[in-house]
GROMACS .gro file of C-alpha atoms in nm:
model
  128
    1MET     CA    1   9.772  14.463   6.168
    2THR     CA    2  10.130  14.574   6.095
    3GLU     CA    3  10.385  14.611   6.372
    4LYS     CA    4  10.389  14.988   6.328
    5GLU     CA    5  10.011  14.996   6.371
    6LEU     CA    6  10.046  14.780   6.678
    7TRP     CA    7  10.302  15.024   6.821
    8ILE     CA    8  10.069  15.316   6.755
    9GLU     CA    9   9.781  15.133   6.921
   10TYR     CA   10   9.999  15.048   7.221
   11LYS     CA   11  10.106  15.409   7.259
   12ALA     CA   12   9.743  15.520   7.250
   13THR     CA   13   9.599  15.252   7.481
   14LYS     CA   14   9.891  15.116   7.692
   15ASP     CA   15   9.725  14.776   7.647
   16LYS     CA   16   9.913  14.525   7.865
   17GLY     CA   17   9.843  14.247   7.615
   18ILE     CA   18  10.025  14.438   7.341
   19ARG     CA   19  10.311  14.518   7.580
   20ASP     CA   20  10.338  14.151   7.675
   21TYR     CA   21  10.341  14.060   7.306
   22PHE     CA   22  10.637  14.293   7.247
   23ILE     CA   23  10.822  14.162   7.554
   24GLU     CA   24  10.777  13.804   7.436
   25LYS     CA   25  10.871  13.892   7.078
   26TYR     CA   26  11.192  14.074   7.171
   27TYR     CA   27  11.299  13.859   7.467
   28PRO     CA   28  11.533  13.649   7.248
   29PHE     CA   29  11.705  13.974   7.149
   30VAL     CA   30  11.764  14.053   7.517
   31LYS     CA   31  11.921  13.709   7.562
   32HIS     CA   32  12.144  13.773   7.261
   33VAL     CA   33  12.266  14.107   7.399
   34ALA     CA   34  12.322  13.958   7.746
   35GLY     CA   35  12.518  13.675   7.587
   36LYS     CA   36  12.744  13.917   7.403
   37ILE     CA   37  12.815  14.102   7.727
   38ALA     CA   38  12.872  13.778   7.918
   39VAL     CA   39  13.123  13.661   7.657
   40LYS     CA   40  13.331  13.972   7.723
   41GLY     CA   41  13.413  13.810   8.054
   42ILE     CA   42  13.307  14.092   8.281
   43ASP     CA   43  13.428  13.995   8.623
   44TYR     CA   44  13.133  14.070   8.851
   45ASN     CA   45  13.048  13.720   8.967
   46LEU     CA   46  12.712  13.735   8.794
   47GLU     CA   47  12.518  13.467   8.619
   48TYR     CA   48  12.398  13.501   8.261
   49ASP     CA   49  12.041  13.499   8.393
   50ASP     CA   50  12.117  13.811   8.599
   51LEU     CA   51  12.230  13.990   8.283
   52VAL     CA   52  11.914  13.875   8.103
   53GLY     CA   53  11.705  14.009   8.393
   54TYR     CA   54  11.874  14.350   8.379
   55GLY     CA   55  11.831  14.349   8.002
   56THR     CA   56  11.462  14.266   8.032
   57ILE     CA   57  11.417  14.573   8.249
   58GLY     CA   58  11.583  14.771   7.971
   59LEU     CA   59  11.351  14.610   7.715
   60ILE     CA   60  11.042  14.710   7.912
   61ASP     CA   61  11.178  15.064   7.941
   62ALA     CA   62  11.244  15.069   7.567
   63ILE     CA   63  10.888  14.955   7.496
   64GLU     CA   64  10.751  15.232   7.717
   65ARG     CA   65  10.969  15.506   7.566
   66PHE     CA   66  10.972  15.401   7.201
   67ILE     CA   67  10.823  15.654   6.960
   68PRO     CA   68  10.722  15.475   6.639
   69GLU     CA   69  10.663  15.803   6.453
   70LYS     CA   70  11.036  15.879   6.458
   71ASN     CA   71  11.094  15.607   6.196
   72VAL     CA   72  11.376  15.443   6.392
   73GLY     CA   73  11.365  15.067   6.409
   74PHE     CA   74  11.268  14.933   6.748
   75LEU     CA   75  11.566  14.697   6.773
   76THR     CA   76  11.805  14.985   6.705
   77TYR     CA   77  11.645  15.182   6.986
   78ALA     CA   78  11.607  14.882   7.219
   79ASN     CA   79  11.970  14.777   7.177
   80MET     CA   80  12.088  15.097   7.345
   81ARG     CA   81  11.833  15.068   7.627
   82VAL     CA   82  11.899  14.698   7.691
   83MET     CA   83  12.278  14.736   7.692
   84GLY     CA   84  12.250  15.052   7.898
   85ALA     CA   85  12.034  14.879   8.160
   86ILE     CA   86  12.280  14.591   8.189
   87TYR     CA   87  12.585  14.814   8.218
   88ASP     CA   88  12.410  15.046   8.462
   89GLU     CA   89  12.342  14.754   8.694
   90LEU     CA   90  12.697  14.626   8.656
   91ARG     CA   91  12.832  14.969   8.751
   92LYS     CA   92  12.603  14.980   9.055
   93ILE     CA   93  12.739  14.656   9.196
   94SER     CA   94  13.102  14.725   9.113
   95ILE     CA   95  13.328  14.835   9.394
   96MET     CA   96  13.587  14.950   9.142
   97PRO     CA   97  13.558  15.300   8.995
   98ARG     CA   98  13.498  15.325   8.623
   99SER     CA   99  13.826  15.510   8.568
  100LEU     CA  100  14.023  15.228   8.731
  101ARG     CA  101  13.849  14.970   8.513
  102ALA     CA  102  13.937  15.179   8.206
  103ASP     CA  103  14.302  15.200   8.315
  104MET     CA  104  14.314  14.825   8.374
  105LYS     CA  105  14.172  14.765   8.026
  106LYS     CA  106  14.443  14.986   7.873
  107ILE     CA  107  14.711  14.791   8.059
  108GLU     CA  108  14.561  14.462   7.942
  109ILE     CA  109  14.558  14.578   7.579
  110ALA     CA  110  14.918  14.706   7.602
  111THR     CA  111  15.029  14.377   7.758
  112GLU     CA  112  14.863  14.174   7.485
  113THR     CA  113  15.021  14.395   7.218
  114ILE     CA  114  15.367  14.342   7.365
  115GLU     CA  115  15.307  13.968   7.398
  116ASN     CA  116  15.199  13.949   7.033
  117GLU     CA  117  15.502  14.150   6.916
  118THR     CA  118  15.759  13.956   7.120
  119GLY     CA  119  15.594  13.616   7.112
  120LYS     CA  120  15.640  13.587   7.489
  121LYS     CA  121  15.374  13.564   7.756
  122SER     CA  122  15.413  13.791   8.055
  123ASN     CA  123  15.389  13.658   8.407
  124ARG     CA  124  15.128  13.925   8.491
  125GLY     CA  125  15.203  13.916   8.860
  126ARG     CA  126  15.143  13.544   8.904
  127ASP     CA  127  15.447  13.510   9.129
  128CYS     CA  128  15.295  13.739   9.392
   0.00000   0.00000   0.00000
């Protein structure tokens, strides 16, 4: 049975065995996405395993919502759902508003640009 046929059967029957097969098959992908997000150094005091857990919830959601007839690859669709689930959870636990995080990121990029142009490292408030 091809994977597309398996998707069609799952959509028709909601067979838990097929769902579990897809979870197991795409779990390494979730770990990959979580690893990419963890490498970005998001400062939420979370473990990699937490990110994988949030991503797994996104994977299960992607499996439930995927429509194989649309001829979009599952990983393309799942990537958005997995990343979205992780970032949604990170936003929930953050005490800092999104706009402030965006402003801080702009400042960080500007500081790095200036450092690269001048060849000098800034103190970045370390004397406080």
